[in-house]
CSV table of C-alpha atoms in Angstrom, one decimal:
chain,number,residue,atom,x,y,z
A,1,MET,CA,24.5,-30.2,-16.1
A,2,ALA,CA,22.3,-30.4,-19.0
A,3,GLU,CA,18.9,-29.4,-17.5
A,4,THR,CA,20.3,-26.1,-15.7
A,5,HIS,CA,22.1,-25.2,-18.9
A,6,SER,CA,18.8,-25.3,-20.7
A,7,LEU,CA,16.8,-23.7,-18.0
A,8,GLN,CA,19.3,-20.7,-18.2
A,9,ASP,CA,18.9,-20.7,-21.9
A,10,LEU,CA,15.1,-19.9,-21.3
A,11,ARG,CA,16.4,-16.6,-19.7
A,12,GLN,CA,17.3,-15.4,-23.1
A,13,ALA,CA,14.1,-16.7,-25.1
A,14,ALA,CA,11.2,-14.6,-25.5
A,15,VAL,CA,7.7,-15.4,-24.1
A,16,THR,CA,5.5,-16.5,-27.0
A,17,SER,CA,2.1,-17.1,-24.9
A,18,LYS,CA,0.9,-18.6,-21.9
A,19,VAL,CA,-1.6,-21.7,-21.6
A,20,PHE,CA,-3.8,-21.7,-18.8
A,21,VAL,CA,-5.1,-25.0,-17.4
A,22,GLN,CA,-8.2,-24.6,-15.5
A,23,ARG,CA,-9.7,-26.2,-12.3
A,24,ASP,CA,-11.9,-29.1,-12.7
A,25,TYR,CA,-14.8,-29.1,-10.6
A,26,THR,CA,-16.8,-32.0,-11.3
A,27,SER,CA,-15.7,-33.6,-8.1
A,28,GLY,CA,-16.8,-30.8,-6.0
A,29,THR,CA,-14.7,-28.2,-4.5
A,30,ILE,CA,-11.6,-29.9,-4.0
A,31,CYS,CA,-8.5,-29.0,-5.7
A,32,LYS,CA,-8.4,-30.8,-9.1
A,33,PHE,CA,-6.9,-29.6,-12.6
A,34,GLN,CA,-8.5,-30.6,-15.9
A,35,THR,CA,-6.0,-33.1,-17.7
A,36,LYS,CA,-7.4,-32.0,-21.1
A,37,PHE,CA,-4.4,-31.6,-23.3
A,38,PRO,CA,-4.4,-27.8,-24.5
A,39,ALA,CA,-4.2,-27.4,-28.2
A,40,GLU,CA,-1.3,-25.0,-28.1
A,41,LEU,CA,1.1,-27.5,-26.5
A,42,GLU,CA,0.5,-29.9,-29.3
A,43,SER,CA,3.5,-29.1,-31.0
A,44,ARG,CA,5.7,-29.0,-28.2
A,45,MET,CA,5.3,-32.0,-25.7
A,46,ASP,CA,3.7,-35.4,-25.3
A,47,LYS,CA,0.4,-35.6,-24.5
A,48,GLN,CA,1.0,-38.6,-22.3
A,49,GLN,CA,3.6,-36.5,-20.4
A,50,PHE,CA,1.3,-33.7,-19.7
A,51,GLU,CA,-1.6,-35.8,-18.4
A,52,GLU,CA,0.9,-37.5,-16.2
A,53,THR,CA,2.2,-34.2,-14.6
A,54,ILE,CA,-1.4,-32.8,-14.1
A,55,GLN,CA,-2.3,-36.2,-12.5
A,56,THR,CA,0.3,-36.3,-10.1
A,57,LEU,CA,-0.4,-32.9,-9.1
A,58,ASN,CA,-4.2,-33.6,-8.6
A,59,ASN,CA,-3.1,-36.6,-6.6
A,60,LEU,CA,-1.1,-34.4,-4.4
A,61,TYR,CA,-3.6,-32.0,-4.0
A,62,ALA,CA,-5.9,-34.9,-2.7
A,63,GLU,CA,-3.8,-35.9,-0.1
A,64,ALA,CA,-3.3,-32.5,1.0
A,65,GLU,CA,-7.3,-32.1,1.3
A,66,LYS,CA,-7.8,-35.7,2.4
A,67,LEU,CA,-10.1,-36.1,5.3
A,68,GLY,CA,-9.2,-39.0,7.6
A,69,GLY,CA,-7.7,-40.2,10.7
A,70,ARG,CA,-4.7,-38.0,10.7
A,71,SER,CA,-6.3,-34.7,9.4
A,72,TYR,CA,-8.9,-35.3,12.2
A,73,LEU,CA,-6.4,-36.0,14.9
A,74,GLU,CA,-4.6,-32.7,13.8
A,75,GLY,CA,-7.7,-30.8,13.8
A,76,CYS,CA,-8.8,-32.1,17.2
A,77,LEU,CA,-5.2,-31.5,18.8
A,78,ALA,CA,-5.3,-27.8,17.3
A,79,CYS,CA,-8.6,-27.1,18.9
A,80,LEU,CA,-7.4,-28.5,22.3
A,81,THR,CA,-4.4,-26.0,22.0
A,82,ALA,CA,-6.5,-23.2,20.9
A,83,TYR,CA,-4.6,-23.4,17.5
A,84,THR,CA,-1.4,-22.1,19.1
A,85,ILE,CA,0.2,-25.3,18.1
A,86,PHE,CA,0.4,-24.0,14.7
A,87,LEU,CA,2.9,-21.5,15.9
A,88,CYS,CA,5.6,-24.4,16.2
A,89,MET,CA,4.5,-26.9,13.5
A,90,GLU,CA,3.5,-26.6,10.1
A,91,THR,CA,-0.2,-27.9,9.1
A,92,HIS,CA,-0.2,-30.9,7.0
A,93,TYR,CA,-1.7,-29.0,4.0
A,94,GLU,CA,1.6,-26.8,4.1
A,95,LYS,CA,3.7,-29.6,4.0
A,96,VAL,CA,2.1,-31.2,0.9
A,97,LEU,CA,2.3,-27.7,-0.5
A,98,LYS,CA,6.1,-27.8,-0.1
A,99,LYS,CA,6.2,-31.3,-1.9
A,100,ILE,CA,4.2,-29.9,-4.5
A,101,ALA,CA,6.6,-27.0,-5.3
A,102,LYS,CA,9.4,-29.5,-5.3
A,103,TYR,CA,7.8,-31.7,-7.7
A,104,ILE,CA,7.0,-28.8,-10.2
A,105,GLN,CA,10.6,-27.6,-9.8
A,106,GLU,CA,11.7,-31.1,-10.7
A,107,GLN,CA,9.4,-31.6,-13.7
A,108,ASN,CA,10.8,-27.9,-15.0
A,109,GLU,CA,14.1,-29.0,-14.7
A,110,LYS,CA,13.7,-32.5,-16.1
A,111,ILE,CA,11.0,-32.4,-18.8
A,112,TYR,CA,9.7,-28.8,-19.4
A,113,ALA,CA,12.7,-26.5,-19.5
A,114,PRO,CA,14.0,-28.8,-22.2
A,115,LEU,CA,11.0,-28.2,-24.4
A,116,GLY,CA,11.1,-24.2,-24.0
A,117,LEU,CA,8.2,-24.7,-21.5
A,118,LEU,CA,7.8,-23.5,-17.8
A,119,LEU,CA,5.2,-24.7,-15.2
A,120,THR,CA,4.2,-22.0,-12.7
A,121,ASP,CA,3.3,-23.6,-9.1
A,122,PRO,CA,-0.8,-23.1,-8.9
A,123,ILE,CA,-0.3,-21.7,-5.6
A,124,GLU,CA,1.1,-18.5,-6.8
A,125,ARG,CA,-2.0,-18.2,-8.8
A,126,GLY,CA,-4.3,-18.7,-5.9
A,127,LEU,CA,-4.8,-22.5,-7.0
A,128,ARG,CA,-7.0,-21.4,-9.9
A,129,VAL,CA,-4.8,-22.2,-12.8
A,130,VAL,CA,-1.8,-24.3,-13.7
A,131,GLU,CA,0.0,-21.6,-15.8
A,132,ILE,CA,2.4,-22.9,-18.4
A,133,THR,CA,4.7,-20.2,-20.2
A,134,ILE,CA,5.7,-21.1,-23.8
A,135,PHE,CA,8.9,-19.5,-24.9
A,136,GLU,CA,10.2,-19.1,-28.3
A,137,ASP,CA,11.4,-22.4,-29.9
A,138,ARG,CA,15.1,-21.7,-30.4
A,139,SER,CA,16.1,-25.5,-30.8
A,140,ILE,CA,16.5,-25.4,-27.0
A,141,GLY,CA,17.5,-28.8,-25.7
A,142,SER,CA,16.7,-32.0,-27.8
A,143,ARG,CA,14.1,-30.4,-29.8
B,1,MET,CA,29.1,-21.8,-17.5
B,2,THR,CA,30.4,-18.4,-16.7
B,3,GLY,CA,27.2,-17.0,-18.4
B,4,ASN,CA,25.1,-18.4,-15.6
B,5,MET,CA,26.5,-16.0,-12.9
B,6,HIS,CA,26.1,-13.1,-15.0
B,7,LEU,CA,22.5,-13.0,-14.9
B,8,GLY,CA,22.5,-12.3,-11.1
B,9,VAL,CA,21.0,-15.5,-9.8
B,10,GLU,CA,22.9,-17.1,-7.2
B,11,GLU,CA,21.6,-20.7,-7.9
B,12,PRO,CA,18.2,-20.2,-6.7
B,13,ILE,CA,17.1,-23.2,-8.2
B,14,ARG,CA,18.7,-25.3,-5.3
B,15,GLU,CA,17.0,-23.5,-2.8
B,16,CYS,CA,13.3,-24.2,-1.6
B,17,GLN,CA,11.7,-21.1,-3.4
B,18,TYR,CA,11.5,-21.8,-7.1
B,19,ASN,CA,12.0,-18.5,-8.8
B,20,GLN,CA,10.1,-18.2,-12.1
B,21,ILE,CA,12.4,-17.4,-15.2
B,22,CYS,CA,12.5,-13.9,-15.9
B,23,THR,CA,13.1,-12.8,-19.5
B,24,HIS,CA,14.9,-9.6,-18.4
B,25,ASN,CA,18.4,-9.8,-19.5
B,26,SER,CA,20.1,-7.1,-17.4
B,27,SER,CA,22.1,-7.8,-14.4
B,28,THR,CA,20.3,-5.2,-12.5
B,29,MET,CA,17.7,-8.0,-11.3
B,30,ASP,CA,17.4,-7.7,-7.6
B,31,THR,CA,18.4,-10.8,-5.6
B,32,PRO,CA,15.8,-11.8,-2.9
B,33,HIS,CA,18.0,-10.6,-0.2
B,34,THR,CA,18.7,-6.9,-1.3
B,35,LYS,CA,15.8,-4.6,-0.4
B,36,LYS,CA,15.6,-1.7,-2.8
B,37,LYS,CA,13.9,1.1,-1.3
B,38,LYS,CA,10.2,1.3,-1.5
B,39,ILE,CA,9.6,-2.6,-1.8
B,40,LYS,CA,6.2,-3.0,-0.6
B,41,ARG,CA,4.6,-6.2,0.6
B,42,LYS,CA,1.7,-7.7,-0.8
B,43,TRP,CA,-1.0,-6.6,1.5
B,44,GLN,CA,-0.1,-2.6,1.0
B,45,VAL,CA,-1.1,-3.3,-2.7
B,46,PHE,CA,-4.0,-5.4,-2.0
B,47,PRO,CA,-7.0,-4.6,-4.2
B,48,GLY,CA,-9.7,-5.5,-2.0
B,49,ARG,CA,-11.4,-3.3,0.9
B,50,ASN,CA,-9.7,-4.7,3.6
B,51,LYS,CA,-7.6,-3.4,6.6
B,52,PHE,CA,-4.5,-5.0,7.5
B,53,TYR,CA,-2.5,-4.6,10.9
B,54,CYS,CA,0.6,-5.9,12.3
B,55,ASN,CA,2.4,-5.8,8.7
B,56,GLY,CA,0.1,-7.8,7.3
B,57,ARG,CA,-0.5,-10.6,9.8
B,58,ILE,CA,-3.7,-9.4,10.8
B,59,MET,CA,-6.8,-9.0,8.3
B,60,MET,CA,-10.0,-7.5,8.9
B,61,ALA,CA,-12.8,-5.7,7.0
B,62,LYS,CA,-13.2,-2.0,6.5
B,63,GLN,CA,-15.7,-1.4,9.4
B,64,THR,CA,-14.7,-2.7,12.5
B,65,GLY,CA,-16.8,-0.6,14.9
B,66,VAL,CA,-19.2,-3.6,15.7
B,67,PHE,CA,-16.3,-5.8,16.4
B,68,TYR,CA,-14.9,-3.6,19.0
B,69,LEU,CA,-18.5,-3.3,20.5
B,70,THR,CA,-18.6,-7.1,20.7
B,71,VAL,CA,-15.0,-7.2,22.6
B,72,VAL,CA,-16.3,-4.6,24.9
B,73,LEU,CA,-19.5,-6.4,25.6
B,74,ILE,CA,-17.7,-9.8,26.3
B,75,LEU,CA,-14.8,-8.0,28.2
B,76,VAL,CA,-17.1,-6.1,30.5
B,77,THR,CA,-19.8,-8.7,31.2
B,78,SER,CA,-17.0,-11.4,32.1
B,79,GLY,CA,-15.1,-8.8,34.2
B,80,LEU,CA,-18.1,-8.0,36.0
B,81,PHE,CA,-18.8,-11.6,36.6
B,82,PHE,CA,-15.5,-12.4,37.8
B,83,ALA,CA,-14.8,-9.2,40.0
B,84,PHE,CA,-18.4,-9.2,41.6
B,85,ASP,CA,-20.0,-12.6,41.5
B,86,CYS,CA,-17.0,-15.0,41.6
B,87,PRO,CA,-15.7,-14.3,44.9
B,88,PHE,CA,-19.2,-15.1,46.6
B,89,LEU,CA,-19.6,-17.9,44.4
B,90,ALA,CA,-16.0,-19.4,44.9
B,91,SER,CA,-16.4,-19.0,48.6
B,92,ASN,CA,-19.8,-20.2,49.2
B,93,LEU,CA,-20.3,-23.0,46.6
B,94,THR,CA,-17.0,-23.9,44.9
B,95,PRO,CA,-13.8,-22.4,43.4
B,96,ALA,CA,-14.5,-24.6,40.3
B,97,ILE,CA,-17.1,-21.8,39.1
B,98,PRO,CA,-14.4,-19.1,38.3
B,99,ALA,CA,-12.2,-21.8,37.1
B,100,ILE,CA,-14.5,-23.1,34.5
B,101,GLY,CA,-15.7,-19.4,33.8
B,102,GLY,CA,-12.0,-18.3,33.1
B,103,VAL,CA,-11.3,-21.2,30.7
B,104,LEU,CA,-14.7,-20.6,28.8
B,105,PHE,CA,-13.8,-16.9,28.6
B,106,ILE,CA,-10.2,-17.4,27.2
B,107,PHE,CA,-11.7,-19.9,24.7
B,108,VAL,CA,-14.2,-17.4,23.6
B,109,MET,CA,-11.7,-14.6,23.2
B,110,GLY,CA,-9.5,-17.0,21.5
B,111,MET,CA,-11.9,-18.1,18.9
B,112,LEU,CA,-13.2,-14.6,18.5
B,113,LEU,CA,-9.7,-13.1,17.7
B,114,ARG,CA,-8.9,-15.9,15.3
B,115,ALA,CA,-12.2,-15.5,13.6
B,116,SER,CA,-11.6,-11.9,13.2
B,117,PHE,CA,-8.0,-11.6,12.1
B,118,SER,CA,-7.6,-14.6,9.8
B,119,ASP,CA,-8.0,-14.4,6.1
B,120,PRO,CA,-11.4,-16.2,5.5
B,121,GLY,CA,-10.5,-17.7,2.2
B,122,VAL,CA,-10.2,-14.7,0.0
B,123,LEU,CA,-9.3,-15.6,-3.7
B,124,PRO,CA,-6.8,-13.5,-5.4
B,125,ARG,CA,-7.6,-11.6,-8.4
B,126,ALA,CA,-6.8,-13.1,-11.8
B,127,THR,CA,-3.6,-11.7,-13.4
B,128,PRO,CA,-3.8,-10.0,-16.5
B,129,GLU,CA,-2.8,-12.8,-18.7
B,130,GLU,CA,-5.5,-15.0,-17.3
B,131,ALA,CA,-8.4,-12.4,-17.5
B,132,ALA,CA,-7.3,-12.2,-21.1
B,133,ASP,CA,-7.3,-15.9,-21.8
B,134,ILE,CA,-10.7,-16.2,-20.2
B,135,GLU,CA,-12.2,-13.3,-22.1
B,136,ARG,CA,-10.8,-15.1,-25.3
B,137,GLN,CA,-12.4,-18.3,-24.1
B,138,ILE,CA,-15.9,-16.6,-23.5
B,139,ASP,CA,-15.6,-14.8,-26.7
B,140,THR,CA,-15.2,-18.0,-28.6
B,141,ALA,CA,-17.8,-19.8,-26.8
B,142,ASN,CA,-20.3,-17.1,-27.9
B,143,GLY,CA,-19.4,-17.4,-31.8
B,144,PRO,CA,-20.2,-14.9,-34.0
B,145,SER,CA,-22.7,-12.4,-33.0
B,146,GLY,CA,-26.3,-13.2,-34.4
B,147,PRO,CA,-28.7,-10.7,-35.8
B,148,GLY,CA,-29.7,-9.3,-32.6
B,149,TYR,CA,-27.1,-8.3,-30.1
B,150,ARG,CA,-27.0,-11.0,-27.1
B,151,PRO,CA,-24.9,-10.1,-24.0
B,152,PRO,CA,-22.2,-12.9,-23.6
B,153,PRO,CA,-23.2,-15.6,-21.2
B,154,ARG,CA,-20.8,-15.2,-18.3
B,155,THR,CA,-21.7,-18.6,-16.6
B,156,ARG,CA,-20.3,-22.1,-17.1
B,157,GLU,CA,-22.2,-25.2,-16.0
B,158,VAL,CA,-20.6,-28.0,-14.3
B,159,LEU,CA,-21.9,-31.2,-13.1
B,160,ILE,CA,-20.9,-31.9,-9.3
B,161,ASN,CA,-22.0,-35.4,-8.1
B,162,GLY,CA,-25.1,-35.5,-10.5
B,163,GLN,CA,-26.3,-31.8,-9.6
B,164,THR,CA,-25.8,-29.1,-12.5
B,165,VAL,CA,-24.2,-26.3,-10.7
B,166,LYS,CA,-23.6,-22.7,-12.6
B,167,LEU,CA,-20.3,-20.9,-12.1
B,168,LYS,CA,-20.7,-17.3,-12.3
B,169,TYR,CA,-18.1,-15.0,-13.9
B,170,CYS,CA,-17.0,-12.3,-11.2
B,171,PHE,CA,-16.5,-8.8,-13.2
B,172,THR,CA,-14.3,-7.4,-10.2
B,173,CYS,CA,-12.1,-10.3,-9.6
B,174,LYS,CA,-12.0,-11.5,-13.5
B,175,ILE,CA,-12.5,-15.3,-12.5
B,176,PHE,CA,-15.0,-17.8,-12.8
B,177,ARG,CA,-16.1,-18.4,-9.2
B,178,PRO,CA,-15.5,-21.8,-7.8
B,179,PRO,CA,-18.4,-23.5,-6.6
B,180,ARG,CA,-19.7,-22.2,-3.2
B,181,ALA,CA,-17.5,-19.1,-3.4
B,182,SER,CA,-19.3,-15.6,-3.4
B,183,HIS,CA,-18.1,-12.1,-4.0
B,184,CYS,CA,-18.5,-10.1,-0.8
B,185,SER,CA,-19.6,-6.6,-1.6
B,186,LEU,CA,-18.3,-4.8,1.6
B,187,CYS,CA,-14.8,-6.4,1.5
B,188,ASP,CA,-14.8,-6.5,-2.4
B,189,ASN,CA,-13.5,-9.8,-2.6
B,190,CYS,CA,-14.2,-13.3,-3.7
B,191,VAL,CA,-14.5,-15.5,-0.7
B,192,GLU,CA,-14.1,-19.3,-1.1
B,193,ARG,CA,-17.1,-21.2,0.6
B,194,PHE,CA,-18.8,-18.0,1.8
B,195,ASP,CA,-20.8,-18.0,4.6
B,196,HIS,CA,-21.8,-14.5,5.5
B,197,HIS,CA,-20.1,-11.2,6.2
B,198,CYS,CA,-20.4,-10.8,10.1
B,199,PRO,CA,-20.0,-7.4,11.5
B,200,TRP,CA,-20.0,-8.6,15.0
B,201,VAL,CA,-16.5,-10.3,14.1
B,202,GLY,CA,-15.6,-7.5,11.7
B,203,ASN,CA,-14.7,-10.1,8.9
B,204,CYS,CA,-16.2,-12.4,6.3
B,205,VAL,CA,-17.0,-15.9,7.3
B,206,GLY,CA,-15.4,-18.2,4.6
B,207,ARG,CA,-13.9,-21.5,4.2
B,208,ARG,CA,-10.8,-20.5,6.4
B,209,ASN,CA,-12.3,-19.2,9.5
B,210,TYR,CA,-15.8,-20.8,9.7
B,211,ARG,CA,-14.6,-23.3,12.4
B,212,PHE,CA,-13.4,-20.6,14.4
B,213,PHE,CA,-16.6,-18.5,13.9
B,214,TYR,CA,-18.7,-21.5,15.0
B,215,LEU,CA,-16.6,-22.6,18.0
B,216,PHE,CA,-16.9,-18.8,18.8
B,217,ILE,CA,-20.8,-18.5,18.9
B,218,LEU,CA,-21.0,-22.0,20.6
B,219,SER,CA,-18.6,-21.3,23.4
B,220,LEU,CA,-20.2,-17.7,23.7
B,221,SER,CA,-23.6,-19.4,24.1
B,222,LEU,CA,-22.1,-21.6,26.8
B,223,LEU,CA,-20.4,-18.7,28.6
B,224,THR,CA,-23.5,-16.4,28.4
B,225,ILE,CA,-25.7,-19.5,29.8
B,226,PHE,CA,-22.9,-19.8,32.3
B,227,ILE,CA,-22.9,-16.4,33.6
B,228,PHE,CA,-26.5,-15.8,33.4
B,229,ALA,CA,-27.1,-19.0,35.7
B,230,PHE,CA,-24.5,-18.2,38.3
B,231,VAL,CA,-25.5,-14.8,38.5
B,232,ILE,CA,-29.1,-15.7,39.2
B,233,THR,CA,-27.5,-18.5,41.8
B,234,HIS,CA,-25.4,-15.7,43.3
B,235,VAL,CA,-28.5,-13.3,43.7
B,236,ILE,CA,-30.7,-16.1,45.2
B,237,LEU,CA,-28.2,-17.1,47.8
B,238,ARG,CA,-27.7,-13.6,48.7
B,239,SER,CA,-31.5,-12.9,48.7
B,240,ASN,CA,-31.9,-16.0,51.1
B,241,ARG,CA,-29.7,-14.4,53.5
B,242,THR,CA,-30.4,-10.6,53.5
B,243,GLY,CA,-33.4,-10.2,51.5
B,244,PHE,CA,-33.9,-9.6,47.7
B,245,LEU,CA,-33.6,-5.5,47.4
B,246,SER,CA,-30.7,-5.4,49.5
B,247,ALA,CA,-28.9,-8.4,47.6
B,248,LEU,CA,-29.5,-6.3,44.6
B,249,LYS,CA,-27.7,-3.4,46.4
B,250,ASP,CA,-24.7,-5.1,47.5
B,251,SER,CA,-24.1,-6.5,44.0
B,252,PRO,CA,-25.5,-4.2,41.4
B,253,ALA,CA,-23.2,-5.4,38.6
B,254,SER,CA,-25.4,-8.5,38.5
B,255,VAL,CA,-28.3,-6.6,37.3
B,256,LEU,CA,-26.2,-5.3,34.4
B,257,GLU,CA,-25.1,-8.9,33.7
B,258,VAL,CA,-28.4,-10.3,33.9
B,259,VAL,CA,-29.6,-8.2,31.3
B,260,VAL,CA,-26.9,-8.4,28.8
B,261,CYS,CA,-27.1,-12.1,29.1
B,262,PHE,CA,-30.9,-12.3,28.8
B,263,PHE,CA,-30.8,-10.6,25.4
B,264,SER,CA,-27.7,-12.3,24.2
B,265,ILE,CA,-29.0,-15.7,24.9
B,266,TRP,CA,-31.9,-15.5,22.5
B,267,SER,CA,-29.6,-14.5,19.5
B,268,ILE,CA,-26.6,-16.2,20.2
B,269,VAL,CA,-28.0,-19.7,21.2
B,270,GLY,CA,-30.3,-19.3,18.4
B,271,LEU,CA,-27.6,-18.5,15.9
B,272,SER,CA,-25.5,-21.5,17.2
B,273,GLY,CA,-28.5,-23.7,16.6
B,274,PHE,CA,-28.9,-22.6,13.1
B,275,HIS,CA,-25.1,-23.0,12.5
B,276,THR,CA,-25.3,-26.5,13.7
B,277,TYR,CA,-28.1,-27.3,11.5
B,278,LEU,CA,-26.0,-25.8,8.6
B,279,ILE,CA,-22.9,-27.7,9.7
B,280,SER,CA,-24.6,-30.9,9.9
B,281,SER,CA,-26.1,-30.7,6.5
B,282,ASN,CA,-22.9,-29.0,4.9
B,283,GLN,CA,-24.5,-25.9,3.6
B,284,THR,CA,-23.6,-22.2,3.7
B,285,THR,CA,-25.5,-19.5,5.1
B,286,ASN,CA,-25.7,-18.1,1.7
B,287,GLU,CA,-27.0,-21.3,0.1
B,288,ASP,CA,-29.8,-21.7,2.8
B,289,ILE,CA,-30.9,-18.2,2.3
B,290,LYS,CA,-31.0,-18.6,-1.2
B,291,GLY,CA,-32.6,-22.4,-1.0
B,292,SER,CA,-30.1,-23.4,-3.3
B,293,TRP,CA,-30.5,-27.1,-2.3
B,294,SER,CA,-33.8,-26.9,-1.1
B,295,SER,CA,-36.4,-29.5,-2.5
B,296,LYS,CA,-39.0,-27.0,-3.1
B,297,ARG,CA,-36.9,-26.0,-6.1
B,298,GLY,CA,-37.2,-29.1,-7.8
B,299,LYS,CA,-37.7,-32.8,-7.1
B,300,GLY,CA,-34.3,-34.0,-7.9
B,301,ASN,CA,-32.7,-31.2,-6.1
B,302,TYR,CA,-30.2,-32.0,-3.5
B,303,ASN,CA,-26.8,-30.9,-1.7
B,304,PRO,CA,-24.0,-32.3,-4.0
B,305,TYR,CA,-21.2,-31.3,-1.2
B,306,SER,CA,-23.0,-33.1,1.4
B,307,TYR,CA,-21.2,-36.3,2.7
B,308,GLY,CA,-24.4,-37.9,3.2
B,309,ASN,CA,-23.8,-38.5,6.8
B,310,LEU,CA,-24.2,-36.0,9.8
B,311,ILE,CA,-21.0,-36.9,11.4
B,312,THR,CA,-19.0,-36.7,8.3
B,313,ASN,CA,-20.3,-33.4,7.7
B,314,CYS,CA,-19.5,-32.1,10.9
B,315,CYS,CA,-16.0,-33.4,11.3
B,316,ALA,CA,-15.3,-32.2,7.8
B,317,ALA,CA,-16.4,-28.8,8.7
B,318,LEU,CA,-14.6,-28.5,12.1
B,319,CYS,CA,-11.6,-30.8,12.1
B,320,GLY,CA,-10.8,-31.0,8.5
B,321,PRO,CA,-7.6,-29.6,7.2
B,322,LEU,CA,-7.1,-26.1,7.3
B,323,PRO,CA,-6.0,-24.6,3.9
B,324,PRO,CA,-3.4,-22.0,3.6
B,325,SER,CA,-4.0,-18.6,2.8
B,326,LEU,CA,-4.0,-17.9,-1.1
B,327,ILE,CA,-3.2,-14.3,-0.9
B,328,ASP,CA,0.3,-14.2,0.6
B,329,ARG,CA,-0.2,-11.0,2.3
B,330,ARG,CA,3.4,-10.9,3.8
B,331,GLY,CA,5.1,-11.6,0.3
B,332,PHE,CA,7.0,-8.9,-1.2
B,333,VAL,CA,5.8,-7.4,-4.6
B,334,GLN,CA,8.2,-8.1,-7.3
B,335,PRO,CA,8.7,-5.0,-9.7
B,336,ASP,CA,6.2,-6.2,-12.6
B,337,THR,CA,4.7,-4.8,-15.4
B,338,PRO,CA,1.1,-5.4,-15.2
B,339,GLN,CA,0.9,-5.9,-19.2
B,340,PRO,CA,2.6,-9.0,-20.5
B,341,VAL,CA,3.8,-7.9,-23.7
B,342,ALA,CA,6.3,-10.5,-25.6
B,343,GLN,CA,9.6,-9.6,-24.6
B,344,THR,CA,12.7,-9.3,-26.6
B,345,ASN,CA,16.1,-9.1,-24.9
B,346,GLY,CA,16.1,-6.2,-22.2
B,347,THR,CA,13.4,-4.2,-23.5
B,348,GLY,CA,11.4,-4.5,-20.3
B,349,ALA,CA,10.6,-5.6,-17.2
B,350,CYS,CA,10.3,-9.0,-15.8
B,351,PRO,CA,6.7,-10.2,-16.3
B,352,SER,CA,6.9,-12.9,-13.6
B,353,ASN,CA,5.8,-13.1,-10.4
B,354,GLN,CA,8.1,-14.4,-7.8
B,355,VAL,CA,7.2,-15.7,-4.3
B,356,GLN,CA,9.5,-14.4,-1.5
B,357,SER,CA,8.3,-15.7,1.6
B,358,HIS,CA,6.0,-18.6,2.9
B,359,MET,CA,2.6,-18.4,2.9
B,360,THR,CA,1.0,-17.6,6.1
């Protein structure tokens, strides 16, 4: 597959630098990342694509932290069972985190690896930043 | 295609865990399933001042003496109640009394252990690259140094719901603290939505265990009042039959229980009331003590985190989604170089982090 081929190619490449997309706290303490396009990526990728990725991530995190009927139900049920219910089932948040991990993997395979970039799942950085590793450009992929 | 197999990765891309690409070229790379000698779990190298038990499943503060006192007080008082007062009350009044007492007691202990043993919402410290990036941003923001030396401002201002909130830089954790987070000097960690460090519970109270703490003090208030009321009832009923002094002689434990409960009620019920107020206005103890959102600070000062509605505030605090732990205590530490130098082929260890296990 073309995608995994370029992903393996990255193994040979050297890390040039890392860009950190910080959290956006303007809506409070919910998990949200800034959609501002970092200057270091200007030569590598499309602004639109980047914003779309970050926006999708933000939407997924919003879904995880959403207050609504479902989360209240889960909370009450958990309280009634003295939180032992989480021994058998995952919390809603954890389910969404898995979705996010899959999304990031997909984005890396399809879009970022061919451009010589790599997204790190924010959960590995304590939900503080989206770390984007920039690899040396050795004409990987279509660029 | 055969080149892919060389690098010792058995198609991890397909599995649920996404392994970050390592620039290390050699094939001596560990697969996730072989454990080399001395592979440590992350809790063993945790930089804060916490104590871990059960191979990282349990996390507490360093000083746990007062926590044991709490446990002993609750166990002893409840134990005496069930042993000495309940038989009389069950036979003379109703067996529902020990039943309800039992349920309350189990709930209290459950919530206490949950509050004490969970991760309160500790923020992991910044990786060296992140820290360097932030330093660079701060230096750029300061611009060239003027004629006099000015210490670099380590704050960022953010507008949240119309209120200006200052984010402070934590020198220990090398991050800009999110709003409502605070650094606990006892545990040496930044904790999200930091409420306070509770010695009775032997842990910080933060975003992930606040609801357990609140339910603990609320149920403990009920238990204390319950025991107090029924011990008094017991003594009164006995006094009616045999006189006050011989009632006390028959049931000496009751005296101890009444004394413990009497002194506890004031503090615990008071604390429950205070936290009920905090929950309904969506404030932390920290914010309340500092008067962050008090109208005394200025006319336009209000709490930007409050949902405006008492019910929503309560529901959000108690029944909102429970975020997972960010510190992955039981994950394995990957052989990492702390310093991220730009790698050429095979000259150094892998600078990336691999998450091995599911976050607890």
